[in-house]
PDB file of C-alpha atoms and ligand atoms in Angstrom:
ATOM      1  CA  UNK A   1      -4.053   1.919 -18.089  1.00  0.00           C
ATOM      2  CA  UNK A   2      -5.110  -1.660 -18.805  1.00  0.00           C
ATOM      3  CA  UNK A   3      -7.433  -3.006 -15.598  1.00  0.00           C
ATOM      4  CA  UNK A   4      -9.695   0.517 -16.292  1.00  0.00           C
ATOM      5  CA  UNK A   5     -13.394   0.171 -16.332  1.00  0.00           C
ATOM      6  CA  UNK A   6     -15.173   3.157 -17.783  1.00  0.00           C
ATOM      7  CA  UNK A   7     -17.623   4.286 -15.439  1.00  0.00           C
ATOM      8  CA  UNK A   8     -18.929   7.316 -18.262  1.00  0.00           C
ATOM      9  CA  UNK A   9     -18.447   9.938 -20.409  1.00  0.00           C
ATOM     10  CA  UNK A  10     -18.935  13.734 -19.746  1.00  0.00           C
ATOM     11  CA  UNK A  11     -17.890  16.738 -22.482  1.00  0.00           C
ATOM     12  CA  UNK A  12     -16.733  13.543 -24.649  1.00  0.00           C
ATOM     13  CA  UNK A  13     -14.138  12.522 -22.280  1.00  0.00           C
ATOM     14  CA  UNK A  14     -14.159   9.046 -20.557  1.00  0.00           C
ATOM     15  CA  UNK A  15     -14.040   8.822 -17.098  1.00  0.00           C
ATOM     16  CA  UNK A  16     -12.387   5.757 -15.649  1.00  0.00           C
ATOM     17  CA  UNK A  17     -11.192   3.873 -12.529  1.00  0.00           C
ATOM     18  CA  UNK A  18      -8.579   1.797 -12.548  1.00  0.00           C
ATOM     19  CA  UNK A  19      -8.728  -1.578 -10.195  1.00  0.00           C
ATOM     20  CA  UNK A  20      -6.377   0.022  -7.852  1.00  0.00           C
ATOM     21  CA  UNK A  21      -8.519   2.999  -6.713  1.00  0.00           C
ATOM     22  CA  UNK A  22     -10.700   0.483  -4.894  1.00  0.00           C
ATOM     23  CA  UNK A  23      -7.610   0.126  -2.384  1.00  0.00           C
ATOM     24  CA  UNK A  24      -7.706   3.446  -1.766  1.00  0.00           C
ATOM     25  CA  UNK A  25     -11.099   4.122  -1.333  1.00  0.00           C
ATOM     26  CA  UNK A  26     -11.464   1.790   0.735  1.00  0.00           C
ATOM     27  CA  UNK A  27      -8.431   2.904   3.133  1.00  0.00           C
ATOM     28  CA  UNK A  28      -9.144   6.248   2.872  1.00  0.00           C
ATOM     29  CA  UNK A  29     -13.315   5.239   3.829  1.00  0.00           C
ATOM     30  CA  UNK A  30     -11.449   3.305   6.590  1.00  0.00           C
ATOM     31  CA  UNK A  31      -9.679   6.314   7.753  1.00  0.00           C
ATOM     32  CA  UNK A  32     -12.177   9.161   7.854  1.00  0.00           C
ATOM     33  CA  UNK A  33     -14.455   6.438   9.723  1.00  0.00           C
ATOM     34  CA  UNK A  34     -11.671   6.170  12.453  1.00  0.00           C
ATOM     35  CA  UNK A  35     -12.298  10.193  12.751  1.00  0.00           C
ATOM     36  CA  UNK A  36     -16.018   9.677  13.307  1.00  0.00           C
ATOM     37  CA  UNK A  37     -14.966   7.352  16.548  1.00  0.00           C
ATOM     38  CA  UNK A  38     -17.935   8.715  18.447  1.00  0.00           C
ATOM     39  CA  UNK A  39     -20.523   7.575  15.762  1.00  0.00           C
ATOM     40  CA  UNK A  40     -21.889   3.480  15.968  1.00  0.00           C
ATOM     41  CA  UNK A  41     -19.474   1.556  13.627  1.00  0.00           C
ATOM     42  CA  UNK A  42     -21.933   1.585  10.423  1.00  0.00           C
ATOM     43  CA  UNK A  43     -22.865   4.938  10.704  1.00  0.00           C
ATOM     44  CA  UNK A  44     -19.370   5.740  10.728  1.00  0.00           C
ATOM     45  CA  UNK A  45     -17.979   3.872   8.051  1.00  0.00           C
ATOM     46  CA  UNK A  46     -21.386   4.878   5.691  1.00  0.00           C
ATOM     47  CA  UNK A  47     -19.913   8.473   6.351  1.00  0.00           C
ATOM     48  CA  UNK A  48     -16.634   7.751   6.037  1.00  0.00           C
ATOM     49  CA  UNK A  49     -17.651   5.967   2.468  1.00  0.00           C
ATOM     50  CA  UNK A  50     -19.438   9.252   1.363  1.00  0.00           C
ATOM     51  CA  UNK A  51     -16.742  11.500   2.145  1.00  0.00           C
ATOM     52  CA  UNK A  52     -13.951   9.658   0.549  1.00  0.00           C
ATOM     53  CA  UNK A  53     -16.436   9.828  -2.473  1.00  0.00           C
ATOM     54  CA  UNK A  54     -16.643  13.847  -2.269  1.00  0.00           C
ATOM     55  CA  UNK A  55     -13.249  14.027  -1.941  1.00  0.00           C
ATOM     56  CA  UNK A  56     -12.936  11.927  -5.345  1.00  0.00           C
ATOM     57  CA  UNK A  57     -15.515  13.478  -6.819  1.00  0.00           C
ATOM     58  CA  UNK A  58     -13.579  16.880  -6.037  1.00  0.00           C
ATOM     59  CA  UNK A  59     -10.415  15.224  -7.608  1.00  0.00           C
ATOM     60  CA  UNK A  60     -12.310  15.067 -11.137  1.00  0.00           C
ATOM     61  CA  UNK A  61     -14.061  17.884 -10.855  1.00  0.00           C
ATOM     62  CA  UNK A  62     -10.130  19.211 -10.702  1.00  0.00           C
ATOM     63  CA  UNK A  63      -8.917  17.173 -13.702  1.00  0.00           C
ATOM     64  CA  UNK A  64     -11.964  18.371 -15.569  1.00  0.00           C
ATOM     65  CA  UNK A  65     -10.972  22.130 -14.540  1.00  0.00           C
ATOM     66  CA  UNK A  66      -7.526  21.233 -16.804  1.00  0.00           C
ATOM     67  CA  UNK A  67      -9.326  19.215 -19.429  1.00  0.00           C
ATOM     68  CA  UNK A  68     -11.572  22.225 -20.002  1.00  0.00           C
ATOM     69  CA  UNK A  69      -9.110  24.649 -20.024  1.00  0.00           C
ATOM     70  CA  UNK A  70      -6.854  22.509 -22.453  1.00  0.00           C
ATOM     71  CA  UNK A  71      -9.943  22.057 -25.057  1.00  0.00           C
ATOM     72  CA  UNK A  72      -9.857  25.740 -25.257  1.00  0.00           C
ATOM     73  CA  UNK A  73      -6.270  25.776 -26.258  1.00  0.00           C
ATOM     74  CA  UNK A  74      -7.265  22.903 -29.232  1.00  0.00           C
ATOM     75  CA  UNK A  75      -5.858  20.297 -26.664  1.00  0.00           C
ATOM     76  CA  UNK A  76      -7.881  17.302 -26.197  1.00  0.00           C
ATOM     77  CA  UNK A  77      -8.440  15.100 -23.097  1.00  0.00           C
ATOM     78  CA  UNK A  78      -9.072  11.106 -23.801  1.00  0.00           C
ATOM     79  CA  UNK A  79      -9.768  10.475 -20.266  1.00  0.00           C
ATOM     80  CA  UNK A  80      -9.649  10.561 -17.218  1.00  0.00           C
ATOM     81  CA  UNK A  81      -9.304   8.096 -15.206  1.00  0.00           C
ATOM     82  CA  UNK A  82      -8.992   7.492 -10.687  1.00  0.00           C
ATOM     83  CA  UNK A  83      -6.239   4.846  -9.573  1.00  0.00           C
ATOM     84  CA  UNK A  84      -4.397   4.472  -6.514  1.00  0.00           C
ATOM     85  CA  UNK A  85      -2.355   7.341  -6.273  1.00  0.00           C
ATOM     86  CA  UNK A  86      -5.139  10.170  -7.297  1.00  0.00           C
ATOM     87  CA  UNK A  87      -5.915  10.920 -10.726  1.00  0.00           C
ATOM     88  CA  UNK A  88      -4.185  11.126 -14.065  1.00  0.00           C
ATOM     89  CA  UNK A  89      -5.536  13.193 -17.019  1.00  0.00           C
ATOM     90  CA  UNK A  90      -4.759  11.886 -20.381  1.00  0.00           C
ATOM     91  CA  UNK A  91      -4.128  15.259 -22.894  1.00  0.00           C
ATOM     92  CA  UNK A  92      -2.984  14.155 -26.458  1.00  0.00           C
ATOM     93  CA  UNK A  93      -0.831  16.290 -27.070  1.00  0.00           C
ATOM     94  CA  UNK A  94       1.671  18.781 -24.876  1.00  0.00           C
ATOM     95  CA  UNK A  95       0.573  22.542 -24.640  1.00  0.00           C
ATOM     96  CA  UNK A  96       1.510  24.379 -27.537  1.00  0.00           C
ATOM     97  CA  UNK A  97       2.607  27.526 -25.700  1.00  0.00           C
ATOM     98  CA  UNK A  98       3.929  28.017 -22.148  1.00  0.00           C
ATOM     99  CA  UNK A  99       0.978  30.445 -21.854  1.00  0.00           C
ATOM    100  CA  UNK A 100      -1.409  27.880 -22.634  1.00  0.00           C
ATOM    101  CA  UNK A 101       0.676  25.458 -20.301  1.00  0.00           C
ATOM    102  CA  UNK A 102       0.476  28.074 -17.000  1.00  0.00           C
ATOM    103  CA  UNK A 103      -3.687  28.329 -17.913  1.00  0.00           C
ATOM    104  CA  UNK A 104      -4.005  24.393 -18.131  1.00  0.00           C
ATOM    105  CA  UNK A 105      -2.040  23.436 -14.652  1.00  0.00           C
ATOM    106  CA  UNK A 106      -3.501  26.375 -12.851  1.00  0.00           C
ATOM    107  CA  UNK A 107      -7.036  25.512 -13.643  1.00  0.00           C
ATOM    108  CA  UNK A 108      -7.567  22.357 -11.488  1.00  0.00           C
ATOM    109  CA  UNK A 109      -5.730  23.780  -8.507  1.00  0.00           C
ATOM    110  CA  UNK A 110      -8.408  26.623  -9.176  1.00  0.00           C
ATOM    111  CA  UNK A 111     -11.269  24.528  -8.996  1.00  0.00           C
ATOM    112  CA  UNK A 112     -10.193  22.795  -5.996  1.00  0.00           C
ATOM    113  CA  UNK A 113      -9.590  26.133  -4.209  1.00  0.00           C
ATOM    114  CA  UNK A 114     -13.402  27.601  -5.213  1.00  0.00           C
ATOM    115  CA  UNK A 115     -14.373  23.936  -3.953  1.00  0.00           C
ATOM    116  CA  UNK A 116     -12.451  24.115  -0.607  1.00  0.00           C
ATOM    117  CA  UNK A 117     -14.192  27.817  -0.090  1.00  0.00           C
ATOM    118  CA  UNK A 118     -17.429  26.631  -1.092  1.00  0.00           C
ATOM    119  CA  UNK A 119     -17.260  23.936   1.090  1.00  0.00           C
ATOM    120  CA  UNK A 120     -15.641  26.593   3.925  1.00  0.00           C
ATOM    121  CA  UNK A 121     -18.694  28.565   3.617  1.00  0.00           C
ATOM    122  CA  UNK A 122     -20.906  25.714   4.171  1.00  0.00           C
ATOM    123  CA  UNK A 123     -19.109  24.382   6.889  1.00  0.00           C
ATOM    124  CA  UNK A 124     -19.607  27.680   8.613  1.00  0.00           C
ATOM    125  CA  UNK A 125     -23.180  27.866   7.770  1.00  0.00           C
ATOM    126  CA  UNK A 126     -24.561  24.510   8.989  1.00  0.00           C
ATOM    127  CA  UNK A 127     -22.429  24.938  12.473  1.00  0.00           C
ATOM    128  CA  UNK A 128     -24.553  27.857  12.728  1.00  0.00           C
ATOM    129  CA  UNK A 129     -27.987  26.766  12.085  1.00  0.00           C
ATOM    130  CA  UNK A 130     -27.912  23.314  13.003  1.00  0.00           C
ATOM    131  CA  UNK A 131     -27.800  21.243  16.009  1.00  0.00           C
ATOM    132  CA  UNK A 132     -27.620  17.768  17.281  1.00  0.00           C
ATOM    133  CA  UNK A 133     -24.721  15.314  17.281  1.00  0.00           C
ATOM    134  CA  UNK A 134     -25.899  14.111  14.025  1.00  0.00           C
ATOM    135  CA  UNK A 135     -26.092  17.453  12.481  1.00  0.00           C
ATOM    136  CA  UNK A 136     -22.427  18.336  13.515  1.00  0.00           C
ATOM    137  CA  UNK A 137     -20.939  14.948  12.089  1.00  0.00           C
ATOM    138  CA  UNK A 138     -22.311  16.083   8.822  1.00  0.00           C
ATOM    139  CA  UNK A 139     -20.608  19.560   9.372  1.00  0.00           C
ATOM    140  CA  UNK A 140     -17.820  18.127  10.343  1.00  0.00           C
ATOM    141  CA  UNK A 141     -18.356  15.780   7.172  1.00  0.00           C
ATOM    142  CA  UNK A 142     -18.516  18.913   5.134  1.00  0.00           C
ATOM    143  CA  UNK A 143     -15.568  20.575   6.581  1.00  0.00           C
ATOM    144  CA  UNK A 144     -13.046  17.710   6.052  1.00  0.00           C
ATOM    145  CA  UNK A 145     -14.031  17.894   1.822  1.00  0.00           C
ATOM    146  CA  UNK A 146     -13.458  21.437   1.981  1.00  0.00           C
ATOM    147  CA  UNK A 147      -9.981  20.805   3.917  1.00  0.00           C
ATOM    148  CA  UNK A 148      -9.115  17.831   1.787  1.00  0.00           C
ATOM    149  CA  UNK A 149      -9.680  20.562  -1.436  1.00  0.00           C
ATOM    150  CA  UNK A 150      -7.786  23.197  -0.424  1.00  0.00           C
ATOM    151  CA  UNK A 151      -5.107  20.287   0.444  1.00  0.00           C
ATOM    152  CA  UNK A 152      -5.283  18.952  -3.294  1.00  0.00           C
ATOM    153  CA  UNK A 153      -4.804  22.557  -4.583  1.00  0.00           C
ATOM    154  CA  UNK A 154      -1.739  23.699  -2.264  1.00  0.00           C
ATOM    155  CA  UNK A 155      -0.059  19.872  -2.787  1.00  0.00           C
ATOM    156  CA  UNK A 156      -0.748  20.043  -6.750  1.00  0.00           C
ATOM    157  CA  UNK A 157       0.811  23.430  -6.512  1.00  0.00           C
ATOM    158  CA  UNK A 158       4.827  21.827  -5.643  1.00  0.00           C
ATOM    159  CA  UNK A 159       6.950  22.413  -8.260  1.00  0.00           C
ATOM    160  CA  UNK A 160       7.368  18.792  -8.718  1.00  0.00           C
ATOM    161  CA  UNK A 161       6.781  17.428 -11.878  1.00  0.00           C
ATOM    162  CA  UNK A 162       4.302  16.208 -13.556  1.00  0.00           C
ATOM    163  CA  UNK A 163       1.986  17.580 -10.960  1.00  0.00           C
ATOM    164  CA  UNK A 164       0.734  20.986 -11.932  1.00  0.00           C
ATOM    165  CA  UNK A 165       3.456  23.445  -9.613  1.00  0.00           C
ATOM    166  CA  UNK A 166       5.623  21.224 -11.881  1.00  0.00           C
ATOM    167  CA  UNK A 167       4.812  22.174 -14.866  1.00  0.00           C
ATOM    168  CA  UNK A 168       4.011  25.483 -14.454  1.00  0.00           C
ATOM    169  CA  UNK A 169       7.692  25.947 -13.227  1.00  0.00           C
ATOM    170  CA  UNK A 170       8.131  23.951 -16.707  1.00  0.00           C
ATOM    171  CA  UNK A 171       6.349  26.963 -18.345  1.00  0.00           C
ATOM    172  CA  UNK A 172       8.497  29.708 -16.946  1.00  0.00           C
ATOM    173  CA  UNK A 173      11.567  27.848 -17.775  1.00  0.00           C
ATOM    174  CA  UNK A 174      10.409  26.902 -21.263  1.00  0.00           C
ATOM    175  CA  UNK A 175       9.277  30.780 -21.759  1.00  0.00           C
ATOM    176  CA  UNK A 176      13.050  31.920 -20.935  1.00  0.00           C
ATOM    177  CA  UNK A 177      14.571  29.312 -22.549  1.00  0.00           C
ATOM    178  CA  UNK A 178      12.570  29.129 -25.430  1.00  0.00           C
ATOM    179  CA  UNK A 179      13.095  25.227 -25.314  1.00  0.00           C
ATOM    180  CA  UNK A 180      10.718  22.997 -24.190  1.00  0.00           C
ATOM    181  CA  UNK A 181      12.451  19.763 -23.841  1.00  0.00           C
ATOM    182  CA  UNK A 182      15.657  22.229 -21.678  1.00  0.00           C
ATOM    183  CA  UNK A 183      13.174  22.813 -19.561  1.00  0.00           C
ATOM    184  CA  UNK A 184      11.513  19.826 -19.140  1.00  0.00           C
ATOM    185  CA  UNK A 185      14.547  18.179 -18.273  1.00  0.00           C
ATOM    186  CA  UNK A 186      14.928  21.027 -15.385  1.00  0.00           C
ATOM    187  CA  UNK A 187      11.372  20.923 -14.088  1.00  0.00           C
ATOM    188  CA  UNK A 188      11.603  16.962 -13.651  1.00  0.00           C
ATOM    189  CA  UNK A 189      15.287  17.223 -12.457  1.00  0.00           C
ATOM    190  CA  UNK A 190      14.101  19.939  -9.435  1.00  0.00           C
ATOM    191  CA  UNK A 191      11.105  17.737  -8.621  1.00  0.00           C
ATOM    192  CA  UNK A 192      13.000  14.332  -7.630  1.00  0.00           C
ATOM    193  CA  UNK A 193      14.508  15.519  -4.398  1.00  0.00           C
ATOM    194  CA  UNK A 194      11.222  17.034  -3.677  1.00  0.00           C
ATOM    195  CA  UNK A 195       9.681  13.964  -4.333  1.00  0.00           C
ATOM    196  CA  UNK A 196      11.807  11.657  -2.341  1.00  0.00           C
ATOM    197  CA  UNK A 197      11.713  14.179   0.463  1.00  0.00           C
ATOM    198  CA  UNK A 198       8.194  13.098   0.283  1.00  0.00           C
ATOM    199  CA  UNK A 199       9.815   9.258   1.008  1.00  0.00           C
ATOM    200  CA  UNK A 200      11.983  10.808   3.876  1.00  0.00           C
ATOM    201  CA  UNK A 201       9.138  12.928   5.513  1.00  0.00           C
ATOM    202  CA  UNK A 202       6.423   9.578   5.887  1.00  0.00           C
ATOM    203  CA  UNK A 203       9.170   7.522   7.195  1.00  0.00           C
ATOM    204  CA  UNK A 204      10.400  10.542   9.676  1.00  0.00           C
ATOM    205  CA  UNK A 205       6.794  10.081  10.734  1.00  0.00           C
ATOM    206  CA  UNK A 206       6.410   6.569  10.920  1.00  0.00           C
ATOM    207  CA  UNK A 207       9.404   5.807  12.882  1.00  0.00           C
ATOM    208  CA  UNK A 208       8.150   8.036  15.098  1.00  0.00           C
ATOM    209  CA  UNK A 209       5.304   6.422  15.721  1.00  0.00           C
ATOM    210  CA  UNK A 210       2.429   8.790  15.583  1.00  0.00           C
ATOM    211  CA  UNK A 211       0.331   7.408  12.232  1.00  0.00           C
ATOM    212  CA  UNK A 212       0.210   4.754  10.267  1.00  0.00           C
ATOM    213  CA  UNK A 213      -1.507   6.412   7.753  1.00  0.00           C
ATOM    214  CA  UNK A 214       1.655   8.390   7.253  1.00  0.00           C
ATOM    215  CA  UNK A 215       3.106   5.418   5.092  1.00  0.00           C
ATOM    216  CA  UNK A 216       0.754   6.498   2.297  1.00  0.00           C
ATOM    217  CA  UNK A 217       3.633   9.267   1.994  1.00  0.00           C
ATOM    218  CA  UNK A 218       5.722   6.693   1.517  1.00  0.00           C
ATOM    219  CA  UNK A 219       3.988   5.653  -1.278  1.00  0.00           C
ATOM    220  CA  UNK A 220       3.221   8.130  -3.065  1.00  0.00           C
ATOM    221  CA  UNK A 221       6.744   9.906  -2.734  1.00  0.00           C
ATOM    222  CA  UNK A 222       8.063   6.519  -3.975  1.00  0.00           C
ATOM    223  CA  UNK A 223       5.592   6.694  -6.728  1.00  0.00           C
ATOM    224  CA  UNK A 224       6.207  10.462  -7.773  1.00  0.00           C
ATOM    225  CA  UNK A 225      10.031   9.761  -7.539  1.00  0.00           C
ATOM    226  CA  UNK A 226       9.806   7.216 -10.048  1.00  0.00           C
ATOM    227  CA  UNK A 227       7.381   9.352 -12.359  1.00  0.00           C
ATOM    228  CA  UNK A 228       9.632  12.027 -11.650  1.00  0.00           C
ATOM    229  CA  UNK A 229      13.041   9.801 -12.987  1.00  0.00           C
ATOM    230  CA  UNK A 230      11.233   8.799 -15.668  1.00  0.00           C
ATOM    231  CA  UNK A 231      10.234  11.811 -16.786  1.00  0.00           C
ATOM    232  CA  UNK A 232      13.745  13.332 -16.679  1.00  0.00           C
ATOM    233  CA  UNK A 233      15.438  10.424 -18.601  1.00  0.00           C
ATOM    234  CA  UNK A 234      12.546  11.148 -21.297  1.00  0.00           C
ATOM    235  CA  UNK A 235      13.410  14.763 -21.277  1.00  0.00           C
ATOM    236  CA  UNK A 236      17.099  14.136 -21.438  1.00  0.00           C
ATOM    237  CA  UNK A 237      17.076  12.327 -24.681  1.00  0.00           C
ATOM    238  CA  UNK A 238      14.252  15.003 -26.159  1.00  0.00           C
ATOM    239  CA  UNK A 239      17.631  17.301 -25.278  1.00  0.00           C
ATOM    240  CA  UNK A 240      19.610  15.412 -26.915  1.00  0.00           C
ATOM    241  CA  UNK A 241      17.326  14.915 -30.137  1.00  0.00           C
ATOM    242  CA  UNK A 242      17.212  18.421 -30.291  1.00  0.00           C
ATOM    243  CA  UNK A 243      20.928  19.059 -30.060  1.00  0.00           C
ATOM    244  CA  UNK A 244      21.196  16.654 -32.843  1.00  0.00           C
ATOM    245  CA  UNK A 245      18.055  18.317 -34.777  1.00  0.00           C
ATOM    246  CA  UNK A 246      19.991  22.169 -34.292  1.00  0.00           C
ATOM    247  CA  UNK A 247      23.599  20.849 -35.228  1.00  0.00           C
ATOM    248  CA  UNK A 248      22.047  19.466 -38.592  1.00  0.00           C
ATOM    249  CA  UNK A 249      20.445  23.124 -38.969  1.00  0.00           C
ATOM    250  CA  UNK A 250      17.011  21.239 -40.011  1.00  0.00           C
ATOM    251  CA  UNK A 251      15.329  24.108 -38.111  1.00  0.00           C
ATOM    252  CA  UNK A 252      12.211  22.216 -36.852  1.00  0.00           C
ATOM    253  CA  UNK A 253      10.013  22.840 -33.450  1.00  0.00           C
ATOM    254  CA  UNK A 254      11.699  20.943 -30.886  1.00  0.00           C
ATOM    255  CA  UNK A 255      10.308  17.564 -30.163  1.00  0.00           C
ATOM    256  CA  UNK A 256       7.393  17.137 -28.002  1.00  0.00           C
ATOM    257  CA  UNK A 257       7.157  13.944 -25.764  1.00  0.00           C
ATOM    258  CA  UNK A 258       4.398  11.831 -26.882  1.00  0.00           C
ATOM    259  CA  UNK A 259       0.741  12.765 -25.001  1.00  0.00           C
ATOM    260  CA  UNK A 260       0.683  14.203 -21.622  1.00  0.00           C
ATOM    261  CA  UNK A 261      -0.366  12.717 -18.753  1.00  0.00           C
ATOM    262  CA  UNK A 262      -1.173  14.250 -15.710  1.00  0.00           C
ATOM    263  CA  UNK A 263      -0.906  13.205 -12.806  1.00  0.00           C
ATOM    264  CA  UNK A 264      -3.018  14.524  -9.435  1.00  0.00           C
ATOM    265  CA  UNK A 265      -1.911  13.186  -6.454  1.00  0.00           C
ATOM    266  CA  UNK A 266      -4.543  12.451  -3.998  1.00  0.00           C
ATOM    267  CA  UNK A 267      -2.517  13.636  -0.819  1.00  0.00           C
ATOM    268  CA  UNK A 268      -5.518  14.816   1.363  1.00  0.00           C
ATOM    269  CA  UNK A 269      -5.458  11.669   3.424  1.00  0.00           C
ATOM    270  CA  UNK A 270      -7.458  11.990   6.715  1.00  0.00           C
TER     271      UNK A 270
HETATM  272 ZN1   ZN B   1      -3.999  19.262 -11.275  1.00  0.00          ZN
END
C-alpha cells in the first residue's frame, strides 16, 4: 500500500502503518474514552489512547502468529502493515497445501484467544488485589483488551473470505476438491452475503438509533464485500484458466493467484 510508513522490522518482516490507521486510532481512542465517562477528560482520553494501542498491538501480535506459522511452511511474509480497516499480512506466495493453509489461518485467531485469556486472568487478578477508582479503570482497561481479543479471534473465525474462517473453509473445500482455484471461487462466493449482512446489520442498528459507532459496520462490511467480489471474480477466471489448462491435457498445478494478502479485520470496536 502506497501512503505506508515503516515503523520497523521484527523476524525480517516490516511492520507498517498505512495513513489511514491514524483515523482509526484516533476514533477508536475517542471511543474507549467515552467508556471511561467517570474519569477527568485527559485522563480519559490518555487511557483511551493506550488501550486502542493494546488492542493494535494484539492485532500484530495476531498477524505475526500467521506469519510465523507460514515461515515454517517455506512461506514468507513481506509485511505487515495496520490501515483503517485492521491489518493485512502480505505472504508471497499462497499455501502450498490445504494442511499448511488450516495451520496458517488458525494461528492468529490462536494467539488472540491465549491473549484474550491472558488478559482474562489478569483482569480477574487486579479486581482482586487492588483498590481505588484508579486501580479499577486500569482493570477495567485490562479487561476491555482481553474482550477486544477474544472478539478479533471469534470475528476472524467467519467463514468469510479472505479473513481466516474464510480460508480455512477454503482449505476443506480445496482438500475435497483437490482444486484450489474451485474452491476459492466457493469460499469467496459464501463470504459476500456474509459480508454484506455485515452492511445490513450496522444500518439495522443505526436506524435504530442506539450507536453511532455502529456505522463502522457499515464500513467495514462495505469494505469486506468489495474484497470479497474481488476476490471471487479473481478466482473465477483462475477456474477458468484451469479449465482451459485440463482441456489442453498440459497437466500442470493449477494456478495460484499472485501473493496472498490477508486481511484482519479490526471489529472489536468499543
Ligand atoms: Zn487472522
Amino acid at each position: 500500500m502506497s501512503q505506508t510508513f515503516t515503523v520497523g522490522r521484527l523476524f525480517d518482516i516490516r511492520v507498517g502503518i498505512h495513513v489511514s490507521w491514524l483515523a482509526v486510532y484516533a476514533f477508536l481512542t475517542y471511543a474507549i474514552a467515552a467508556a471511561f465517562g467517570s474519569l477527568g477528560s485527559t485522563q480519559a482520553y490518555a487511557m483511551g489512547a493506550l488501550c486502542a494501542l493494546a488492542v493494535f498491538l494484539s492485532l500484530t501480535a495476531h498477524e505475526f502468529a500467521h506469519a510465523l506459522v507460514a515461515r515454517r511452511y517455506g512461506v514468507r511474509t513481506q509485511s505487515i502493515t495496520l490501515f483503517l480497516f485492521g491489518g493485512v499480512a502480505t505472504l508471497e506466495n499462497e499455501p502450498p497445501s490445504p494442511r499448511a493453509e488450516i495451520a496458517i489461518a488458525l494461528a492468529g485467531p490462536a494467539a488472540s484467544g491465549v491473549l484474550g485469556l491472558v488478559g482474562c486472568g489478569l483482569f480477574a487478578l487486579l479486581i482482586a488485589t487492588t483498590h481505588g477508582r484508579l486501580a479499577r479503570d486500569v482493570a477495567e482497561s485490562v479487561g476491555y483488551i482481553a474482550v477486544a481479543n477474544g472478539v478479533l479471534a471469534a470475528f476472524n473465525l467467519l467463514p468469510s473470505f479472505p479473513m481466516d474462517g474464510g480460508r480455512v473453509l477454503r482449505a476443506v473445500l480445496w482438500r475435497r476438491w483437490n482444486s484450489h482455484a474451485r474452491a476459492t471461487a466457493a469460499a469467496t462466493f459464501i463470504g459476500i452475503p456474509l459480508a454484506a449482512g455485515l452492511v445490513g446489520y450496522g444500518v439495522f442498528e443505526l436506524a435504530h438509533g442506539h450507536r453511532w459507532q455502529d456505522g463502522w459496520y457499515v464500513l467495514l462490511g462495505g469494505f469486506l464485500t468489495l474484497q470479497s467480489v474481488v476476490a471471487y471474480r479473481t478466482a473465477r477466471e483462475a477456474v477458468a484458466a484451469e479449465g482451459v489448462r485440463l482441456e489442453s491435457q498440459l497437466g500442470l498445478a493449477g494456478p495460484t493467484l499472485a501473493g496472498s494478502a490477508r486481511l484482519e479485520p479490526s471489529a472489536p470496536i468499543a
